[in-house]
Coordinates of C-alpha atoms and ligand atoms in Angstrom, one line a residue:
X3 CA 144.7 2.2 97.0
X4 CA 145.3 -1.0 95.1
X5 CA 142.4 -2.9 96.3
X6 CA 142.5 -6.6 96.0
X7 CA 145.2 -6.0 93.3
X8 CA 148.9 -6.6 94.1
X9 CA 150.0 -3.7 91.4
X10 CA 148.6 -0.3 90.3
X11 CA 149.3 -1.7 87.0
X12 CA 147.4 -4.6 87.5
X13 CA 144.2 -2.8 88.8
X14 CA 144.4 -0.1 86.3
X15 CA 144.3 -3.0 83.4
X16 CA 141.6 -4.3 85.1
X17 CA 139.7 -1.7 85.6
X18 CA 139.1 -0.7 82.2
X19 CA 135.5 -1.2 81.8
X20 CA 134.6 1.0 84.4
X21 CA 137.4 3.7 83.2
X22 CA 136.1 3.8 79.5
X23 CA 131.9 4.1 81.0
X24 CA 133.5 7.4 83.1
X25 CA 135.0 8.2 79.6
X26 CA 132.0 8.1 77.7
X27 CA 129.9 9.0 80.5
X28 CA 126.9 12.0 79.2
X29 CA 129.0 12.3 75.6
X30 CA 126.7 9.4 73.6
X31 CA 123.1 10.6 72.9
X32 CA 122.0 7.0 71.6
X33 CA 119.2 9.5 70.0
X34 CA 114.9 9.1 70.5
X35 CA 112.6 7.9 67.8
X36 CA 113.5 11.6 65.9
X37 CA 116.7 12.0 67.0
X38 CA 120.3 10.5 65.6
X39 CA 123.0 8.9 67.4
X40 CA 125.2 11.7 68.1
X41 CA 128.2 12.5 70.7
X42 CA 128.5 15.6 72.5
X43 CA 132.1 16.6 73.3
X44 CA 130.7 19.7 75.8
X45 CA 134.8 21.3 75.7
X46 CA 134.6 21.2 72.0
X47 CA 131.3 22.2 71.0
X48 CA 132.2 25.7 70.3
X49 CA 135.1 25.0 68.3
X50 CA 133.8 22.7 65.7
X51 CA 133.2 24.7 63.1
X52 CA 136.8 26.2 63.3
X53 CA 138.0 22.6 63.3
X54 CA 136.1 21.1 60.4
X55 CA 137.1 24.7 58.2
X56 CA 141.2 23.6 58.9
X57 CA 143.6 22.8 56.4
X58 CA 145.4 19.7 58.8
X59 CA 145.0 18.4 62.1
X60 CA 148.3 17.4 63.6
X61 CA 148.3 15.0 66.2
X62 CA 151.2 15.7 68.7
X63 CA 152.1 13.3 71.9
X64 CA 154.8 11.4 73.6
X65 CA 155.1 7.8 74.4
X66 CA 152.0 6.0 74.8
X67 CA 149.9 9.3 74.1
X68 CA 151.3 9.4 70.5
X69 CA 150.2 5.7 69.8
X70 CA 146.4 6.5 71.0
X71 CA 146.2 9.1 68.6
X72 CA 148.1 6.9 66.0
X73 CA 145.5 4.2 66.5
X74 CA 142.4 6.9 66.6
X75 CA 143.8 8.7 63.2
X76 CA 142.5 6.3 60.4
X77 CA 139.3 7.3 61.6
X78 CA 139.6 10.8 61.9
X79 CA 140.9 11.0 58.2
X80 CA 137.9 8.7 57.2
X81 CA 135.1 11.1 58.9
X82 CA 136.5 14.0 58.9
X83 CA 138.3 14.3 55.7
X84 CA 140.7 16.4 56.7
X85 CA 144.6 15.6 56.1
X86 CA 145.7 13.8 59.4
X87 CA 149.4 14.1 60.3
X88 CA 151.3 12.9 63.3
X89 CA 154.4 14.5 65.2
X90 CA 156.4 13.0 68.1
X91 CA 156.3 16.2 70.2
X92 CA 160.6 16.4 70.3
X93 CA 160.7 15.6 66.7
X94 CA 158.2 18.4 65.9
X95 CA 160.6 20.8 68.2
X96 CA 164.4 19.6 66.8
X97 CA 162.9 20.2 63.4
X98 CA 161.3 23.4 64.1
X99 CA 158.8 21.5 61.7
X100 CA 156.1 23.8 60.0
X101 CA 152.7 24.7 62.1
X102 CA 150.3 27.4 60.3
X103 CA 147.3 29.3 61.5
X104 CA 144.8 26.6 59.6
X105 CA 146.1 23.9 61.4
X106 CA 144.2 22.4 64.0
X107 CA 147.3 20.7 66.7
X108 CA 145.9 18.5 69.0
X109 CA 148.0 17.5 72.3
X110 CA 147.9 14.6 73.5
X111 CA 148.8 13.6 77.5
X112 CA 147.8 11.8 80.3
X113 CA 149.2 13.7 82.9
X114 CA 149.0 17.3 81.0
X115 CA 152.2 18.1 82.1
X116 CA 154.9 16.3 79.8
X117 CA 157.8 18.8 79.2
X118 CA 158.4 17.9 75.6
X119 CA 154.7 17.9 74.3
X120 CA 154.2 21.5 76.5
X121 CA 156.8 23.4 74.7
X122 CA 155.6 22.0 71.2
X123 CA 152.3 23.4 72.4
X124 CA 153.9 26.9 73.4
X125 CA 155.1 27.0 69.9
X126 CA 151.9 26.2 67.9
X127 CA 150.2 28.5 69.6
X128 CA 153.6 31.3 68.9
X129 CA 152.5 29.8 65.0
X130 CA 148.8 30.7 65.8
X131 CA 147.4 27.4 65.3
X132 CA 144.1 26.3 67.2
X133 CA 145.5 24.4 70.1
X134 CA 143.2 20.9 71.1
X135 CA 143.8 19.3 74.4
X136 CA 143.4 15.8 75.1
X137 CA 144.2 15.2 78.6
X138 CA 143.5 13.1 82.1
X139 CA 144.3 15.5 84.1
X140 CA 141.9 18.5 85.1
X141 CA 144.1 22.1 85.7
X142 CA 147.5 20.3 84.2
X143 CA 149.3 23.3 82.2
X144 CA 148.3 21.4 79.1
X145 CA 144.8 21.7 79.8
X146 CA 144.9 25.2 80.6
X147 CA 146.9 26.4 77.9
X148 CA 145.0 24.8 74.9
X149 CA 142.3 26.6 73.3
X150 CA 139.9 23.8 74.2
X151 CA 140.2 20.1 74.9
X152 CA 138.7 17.0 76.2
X153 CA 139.1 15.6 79.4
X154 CA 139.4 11.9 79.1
X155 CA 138.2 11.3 82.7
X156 CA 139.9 8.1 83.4
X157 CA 140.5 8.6 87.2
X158 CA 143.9 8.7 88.6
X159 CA 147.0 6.6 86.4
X160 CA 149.2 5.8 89.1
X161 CA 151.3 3.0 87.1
X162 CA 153.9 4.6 85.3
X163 CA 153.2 2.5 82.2
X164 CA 150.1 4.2 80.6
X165 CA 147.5 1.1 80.4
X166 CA 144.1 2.9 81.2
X167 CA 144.5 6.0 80.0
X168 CA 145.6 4.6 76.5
X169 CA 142.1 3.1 76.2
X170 CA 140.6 6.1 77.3
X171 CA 142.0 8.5 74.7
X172 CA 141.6 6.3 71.8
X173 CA 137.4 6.5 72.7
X174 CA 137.7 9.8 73.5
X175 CA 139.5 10.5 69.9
X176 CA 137.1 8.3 68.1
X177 CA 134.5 10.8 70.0
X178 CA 136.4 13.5 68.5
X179 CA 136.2 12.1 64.7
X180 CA 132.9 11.7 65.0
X181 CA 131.7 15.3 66.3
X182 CA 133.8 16.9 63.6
X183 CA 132.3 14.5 61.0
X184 CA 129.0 15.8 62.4
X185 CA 125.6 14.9 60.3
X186 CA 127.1 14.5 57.2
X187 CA 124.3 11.3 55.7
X188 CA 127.2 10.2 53.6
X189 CA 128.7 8.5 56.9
X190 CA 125.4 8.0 58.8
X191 CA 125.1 4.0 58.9
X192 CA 129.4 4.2 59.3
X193 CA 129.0 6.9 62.8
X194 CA 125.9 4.9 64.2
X195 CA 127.6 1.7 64.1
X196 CA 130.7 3.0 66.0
X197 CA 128.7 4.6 68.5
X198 CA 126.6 1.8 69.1
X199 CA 129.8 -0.3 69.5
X200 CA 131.2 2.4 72.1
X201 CA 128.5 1.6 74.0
X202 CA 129.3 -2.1 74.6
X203 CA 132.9 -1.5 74.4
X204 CA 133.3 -1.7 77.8
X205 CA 131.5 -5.3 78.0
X206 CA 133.8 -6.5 75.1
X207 CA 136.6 -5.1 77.6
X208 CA 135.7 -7.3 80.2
X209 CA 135.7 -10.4 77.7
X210 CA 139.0 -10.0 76.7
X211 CA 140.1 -9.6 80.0
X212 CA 139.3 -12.9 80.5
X213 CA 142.2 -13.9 79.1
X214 CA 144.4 -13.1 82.0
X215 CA 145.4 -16.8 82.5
X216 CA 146.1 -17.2 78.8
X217 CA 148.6 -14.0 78.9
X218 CA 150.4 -15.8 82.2
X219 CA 150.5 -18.9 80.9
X220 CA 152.5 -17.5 77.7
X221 CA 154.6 -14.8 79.4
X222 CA 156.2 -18.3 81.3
X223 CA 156.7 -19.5 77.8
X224 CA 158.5 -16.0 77.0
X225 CA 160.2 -15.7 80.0
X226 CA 163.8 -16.3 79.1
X227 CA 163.5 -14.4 75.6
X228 CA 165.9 -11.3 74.9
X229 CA 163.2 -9.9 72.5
X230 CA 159.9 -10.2 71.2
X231 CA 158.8 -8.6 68.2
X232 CA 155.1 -7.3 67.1
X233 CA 153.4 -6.4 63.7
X234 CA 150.5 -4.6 63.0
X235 CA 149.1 -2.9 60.1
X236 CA 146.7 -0.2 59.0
X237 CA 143.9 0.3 62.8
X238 CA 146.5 -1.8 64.7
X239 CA 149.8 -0.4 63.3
X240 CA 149.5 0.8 67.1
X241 CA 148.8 -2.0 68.6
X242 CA 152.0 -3.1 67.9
X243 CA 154.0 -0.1 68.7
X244 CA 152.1 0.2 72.2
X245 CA 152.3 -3.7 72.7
X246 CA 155.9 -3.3 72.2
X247 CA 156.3 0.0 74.3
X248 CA 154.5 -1.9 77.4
X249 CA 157.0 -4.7 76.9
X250 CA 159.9 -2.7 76.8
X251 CA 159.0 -0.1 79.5
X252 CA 158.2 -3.1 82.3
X253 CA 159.5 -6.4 81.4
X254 CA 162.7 -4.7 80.7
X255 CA 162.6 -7.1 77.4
X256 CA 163.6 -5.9 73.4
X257 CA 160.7 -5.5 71.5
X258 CA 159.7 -3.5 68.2
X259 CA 156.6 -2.7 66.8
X260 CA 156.7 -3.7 63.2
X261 CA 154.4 -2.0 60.7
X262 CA 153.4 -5.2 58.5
X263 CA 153.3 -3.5 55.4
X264 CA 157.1 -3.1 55.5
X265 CA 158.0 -6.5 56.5
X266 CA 160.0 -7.2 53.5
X267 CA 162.1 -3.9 53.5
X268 CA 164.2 -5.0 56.8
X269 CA 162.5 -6.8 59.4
X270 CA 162.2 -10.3 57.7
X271 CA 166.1 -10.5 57.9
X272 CA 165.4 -11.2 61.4
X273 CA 162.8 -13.9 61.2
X274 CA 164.2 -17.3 62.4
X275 CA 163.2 -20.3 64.2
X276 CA 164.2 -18.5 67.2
X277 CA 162.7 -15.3 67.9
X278 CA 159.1 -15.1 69.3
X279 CA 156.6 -13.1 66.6
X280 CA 153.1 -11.4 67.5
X281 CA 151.3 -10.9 64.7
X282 CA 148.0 -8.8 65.1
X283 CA 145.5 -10.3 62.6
X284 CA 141.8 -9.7 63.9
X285 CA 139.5 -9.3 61.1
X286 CA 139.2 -6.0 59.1
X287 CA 139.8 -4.7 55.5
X288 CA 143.5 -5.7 56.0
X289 CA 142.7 -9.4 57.0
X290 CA 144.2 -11.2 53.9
X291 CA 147.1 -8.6 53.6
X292 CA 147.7 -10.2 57.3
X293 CA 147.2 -13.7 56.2
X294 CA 149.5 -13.2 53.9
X295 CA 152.4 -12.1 56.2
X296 CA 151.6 -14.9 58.7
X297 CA 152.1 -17.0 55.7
X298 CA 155.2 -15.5 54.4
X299 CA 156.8 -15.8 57.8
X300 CA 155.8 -19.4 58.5
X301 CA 157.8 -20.1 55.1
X302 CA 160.8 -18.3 57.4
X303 CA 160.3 -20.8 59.8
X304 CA 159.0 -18.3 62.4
X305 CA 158.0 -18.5 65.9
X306 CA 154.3 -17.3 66.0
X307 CA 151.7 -16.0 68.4
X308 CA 148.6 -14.4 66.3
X309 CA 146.1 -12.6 67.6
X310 CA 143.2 -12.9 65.9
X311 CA 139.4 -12.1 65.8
X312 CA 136.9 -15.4 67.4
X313 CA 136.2 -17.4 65.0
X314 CA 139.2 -17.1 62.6
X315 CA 142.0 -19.2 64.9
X316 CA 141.7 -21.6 61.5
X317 CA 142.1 -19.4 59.3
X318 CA 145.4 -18.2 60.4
X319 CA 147.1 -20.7 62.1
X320 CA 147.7 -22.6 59.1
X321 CA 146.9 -26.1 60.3
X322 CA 149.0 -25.6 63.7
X323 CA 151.8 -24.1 62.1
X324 CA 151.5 -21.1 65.2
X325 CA 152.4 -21.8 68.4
X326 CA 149.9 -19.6 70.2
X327 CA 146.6 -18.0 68.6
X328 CA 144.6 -15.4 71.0
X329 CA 141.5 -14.9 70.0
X330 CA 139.4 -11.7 71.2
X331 CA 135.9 -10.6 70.5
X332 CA 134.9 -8.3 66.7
X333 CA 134.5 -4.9 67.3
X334 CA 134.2 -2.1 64.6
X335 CA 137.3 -2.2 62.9
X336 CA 138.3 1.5 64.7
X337 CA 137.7 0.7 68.0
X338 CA 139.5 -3.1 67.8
X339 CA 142.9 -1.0 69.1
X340 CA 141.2 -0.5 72.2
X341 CA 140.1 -4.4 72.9
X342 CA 143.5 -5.7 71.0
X343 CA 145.9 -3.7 73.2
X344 CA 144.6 -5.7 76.6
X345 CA 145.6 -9.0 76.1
X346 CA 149.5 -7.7 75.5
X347 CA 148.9 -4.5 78.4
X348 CA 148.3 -8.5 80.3
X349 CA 151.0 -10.1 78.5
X350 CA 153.6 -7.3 79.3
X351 CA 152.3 -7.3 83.0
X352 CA 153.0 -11.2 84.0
X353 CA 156.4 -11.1 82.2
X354 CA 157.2 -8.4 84.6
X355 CA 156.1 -10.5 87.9
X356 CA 157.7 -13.4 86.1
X357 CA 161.0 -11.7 85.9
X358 CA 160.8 -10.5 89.0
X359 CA 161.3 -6.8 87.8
X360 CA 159.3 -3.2 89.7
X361 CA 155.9 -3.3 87.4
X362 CA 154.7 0.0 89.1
X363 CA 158.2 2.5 88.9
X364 CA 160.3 0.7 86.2
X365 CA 164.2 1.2 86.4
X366 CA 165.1 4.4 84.6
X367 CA 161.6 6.0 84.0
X368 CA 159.1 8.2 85.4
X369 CA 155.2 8.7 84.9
X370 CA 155.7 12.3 84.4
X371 CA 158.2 13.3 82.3
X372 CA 159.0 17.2 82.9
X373 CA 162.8 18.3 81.5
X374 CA 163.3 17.7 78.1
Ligands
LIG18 C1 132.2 19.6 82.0 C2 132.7 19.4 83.4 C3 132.2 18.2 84.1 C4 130.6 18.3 84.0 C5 130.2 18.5 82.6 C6 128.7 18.8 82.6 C7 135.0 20.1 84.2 C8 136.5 19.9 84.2 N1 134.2 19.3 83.5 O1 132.7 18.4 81.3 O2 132.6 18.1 85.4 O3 130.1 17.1 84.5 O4 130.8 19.7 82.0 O5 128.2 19.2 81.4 O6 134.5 21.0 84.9 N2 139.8 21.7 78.1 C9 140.9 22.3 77.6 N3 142.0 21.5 77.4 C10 142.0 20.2 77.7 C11 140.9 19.6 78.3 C12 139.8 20.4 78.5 O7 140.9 23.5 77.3 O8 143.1 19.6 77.5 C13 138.6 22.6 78.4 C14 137.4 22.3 77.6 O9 137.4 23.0 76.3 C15 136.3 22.7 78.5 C16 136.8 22.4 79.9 O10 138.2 22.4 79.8 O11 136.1 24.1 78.4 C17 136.2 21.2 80.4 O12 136.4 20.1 79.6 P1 135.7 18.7 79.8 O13 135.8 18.3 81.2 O14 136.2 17.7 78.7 O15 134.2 19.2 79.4 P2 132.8 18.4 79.7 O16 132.9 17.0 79.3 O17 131.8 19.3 79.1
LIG19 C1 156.3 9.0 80.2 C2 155.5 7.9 80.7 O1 157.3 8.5 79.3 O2 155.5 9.9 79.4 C3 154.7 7.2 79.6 O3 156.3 6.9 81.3 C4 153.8 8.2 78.9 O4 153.8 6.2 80.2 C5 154.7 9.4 78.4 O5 153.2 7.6 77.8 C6 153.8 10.6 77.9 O6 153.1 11.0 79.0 P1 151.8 11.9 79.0 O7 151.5 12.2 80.4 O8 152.2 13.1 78.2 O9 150.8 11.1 78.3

């Protein structure tokens, strides 16, 4: 049922506040007079202790999955402390790549059933690792075969482009960082200030989705381009990789996700007067780094469209020098993915309708993705 929506994709971008309260729904404690801010992950609770005592997590997904837990890993490594590594869930199988007993593998997937990120499940458990599921779907095979897991409880993702249930799993893997960093004081000021901010995410959300117009009004300015390009760095590396894959999967447009730091070893050879540049520049500890990159591509004469955080639209658009600057509302630094990715999950959608191209079942893909 698409309500008052013409697309599932549509409604399921929109509907993002209410998807992230389910998310969080019973699993923030905002804590009495005597008691701290805590979360309370009730699939996981049992398993801490075996998580925080591992050597690695490992992070394996497919597609949109893999860039939520890209996004959510910074702040796993940064509470938890524990060596954070990522697989592509084919990759990790073609390479038959190393999985030990004190690893901790977490599986991420929307629908729980996705072929590829299965099978590299069968194999860490073969390896006897402790086998995490982070999934939308309640008795998907990926769900039952983990070890334990968290249900992301987005509701039903009927789109085939993953908008909601990217959102979801990013708060839900935040969750996660901050229930294996437990009480530590060290972090105590760090892990109230993130779950405070989870619980007005959803109101920042609906903010940003404000900018709907906005996101039409430049899609008709993109309309006609072969390809777009995005760069990111450090929280928002995945940002651009997901702002790229939405582009790609729907408008049926060239994009690539850029990671900022390595502008200069490639990517800058492509920078002309031309071809259309998001840079993602809202305001955390790599905010000059970004400057600096808007900067050096201006000097290349190049097209762009920054996204920044309110407030800053001066400091980076260098005196007009950017043809579009979005701005969105602060959050904590490793929960701006979640707010970021909207305004391009709107972007991606209106070039779609604008090229007149399926939004809901784009040519040559399927939600669920079950033969290798
Ligand atoms: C559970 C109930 C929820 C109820 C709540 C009340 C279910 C599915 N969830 O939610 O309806 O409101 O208690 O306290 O009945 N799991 C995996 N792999 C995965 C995902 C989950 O093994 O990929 C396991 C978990 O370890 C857990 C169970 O499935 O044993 C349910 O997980 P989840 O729904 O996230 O647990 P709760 O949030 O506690
Ligand atoms: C498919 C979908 O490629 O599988 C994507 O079209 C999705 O939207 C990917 O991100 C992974 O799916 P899942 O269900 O494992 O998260």
């Amino acid at each position: 049922n698409k309500g008052n929506y013409e697309h599932y994709m549509q409604k399921e971008i929109h509907e993002q506040p209410e998807s992230l309260t389910t998310t969080m729904r019973g699993r923030l404690i905002r804590g009495g007079t005597c008691k701290a801010k805590t979360v309370l992950l009730g699939g996981l609770k049992d398993h801490l202790k075996t998580i925080r005592r591992s050597r690695r997590i490992v992070f394996i997904g497919c597609g949109t999955s893999y860039n939520a837990a890209l996004a959510a890993r910074p702040i796993l490594e940064e509470l938890s402390g524990i060596p954070v590594t990522m697989e592509i869930a084919s990759d990790l199988l073609d390479r038959q790549g190393p999985i030990y007993r004190e690893d901790t593998a977490v599986f991420v997937s929307q629908s729980g059933e996705t072929a590829d990120t299965l099978h590299a499940l069968e194999y860490a458990l073969q390896n006897g690792a402790l086998c995490v599921g982070i999934t939308n779907t309640v008795g998907s095979v990926i769900a039952r075969k983990t070890h334990c897991g968290v249900h992301i409880n987005a509701g039903a993702e009927i789109g085939v482009a993953s908008t909601k249930a990217y959102t979801s799993q990013i708060v839900v893997m935040a969750m996660l960082a901050l229930a294996i960093g437990g009480d530590a004081i060290s972090n105590q000021a760090r892990r109230e200030a993130i779950i405070d901010c989870l619980f007005d995410l959803p109101n920042k959300v609906r903010e940003v989705l404000k900018l709907d117009q906005e996101m039409k009004d430049l899609a008709k300015l993109l309309i006609a381009e072969q390809s777009l390009l995005m760069f990111g760095r450090g929280y928002n590396y995945a940002t651009a990789l997901e702002g790229s894959l939405k582009v790609k999967e729907v408008a049926l447009m060239h994009s690539e996700g850029i990671l900022a730091g390595e502008m200069k070893h490639g990517p800058l050879a492509l920078v002309d007067e031309s071809l259309p540049i998001v840079v993602i520049a809202t305001h955390d500890a790599c905010f000059s780094k970004q400057q600096s990159v808007i900067q050096q591509l201006h000097a290349r004469k190049g097209r762009l469209i920054v996204m920044c955080s309110r407030g800053d639209a001066a400091a980076v658009s260098l005196g007009g020098a950017c043809s579009r600057v979005i701005e969105v509302p602060q959050v904590e630094d490793c929960l701006q993915p979640v707010v970021n990715i909207v305004p391009l999950q709107l972007l991606a959608y209106h070039l779609t309708v604008l090229r007149g191209y399926n939004v809901d079942q784009p040519r040559n893909l399927a939600k669920s993705v079950t033969t290798e």
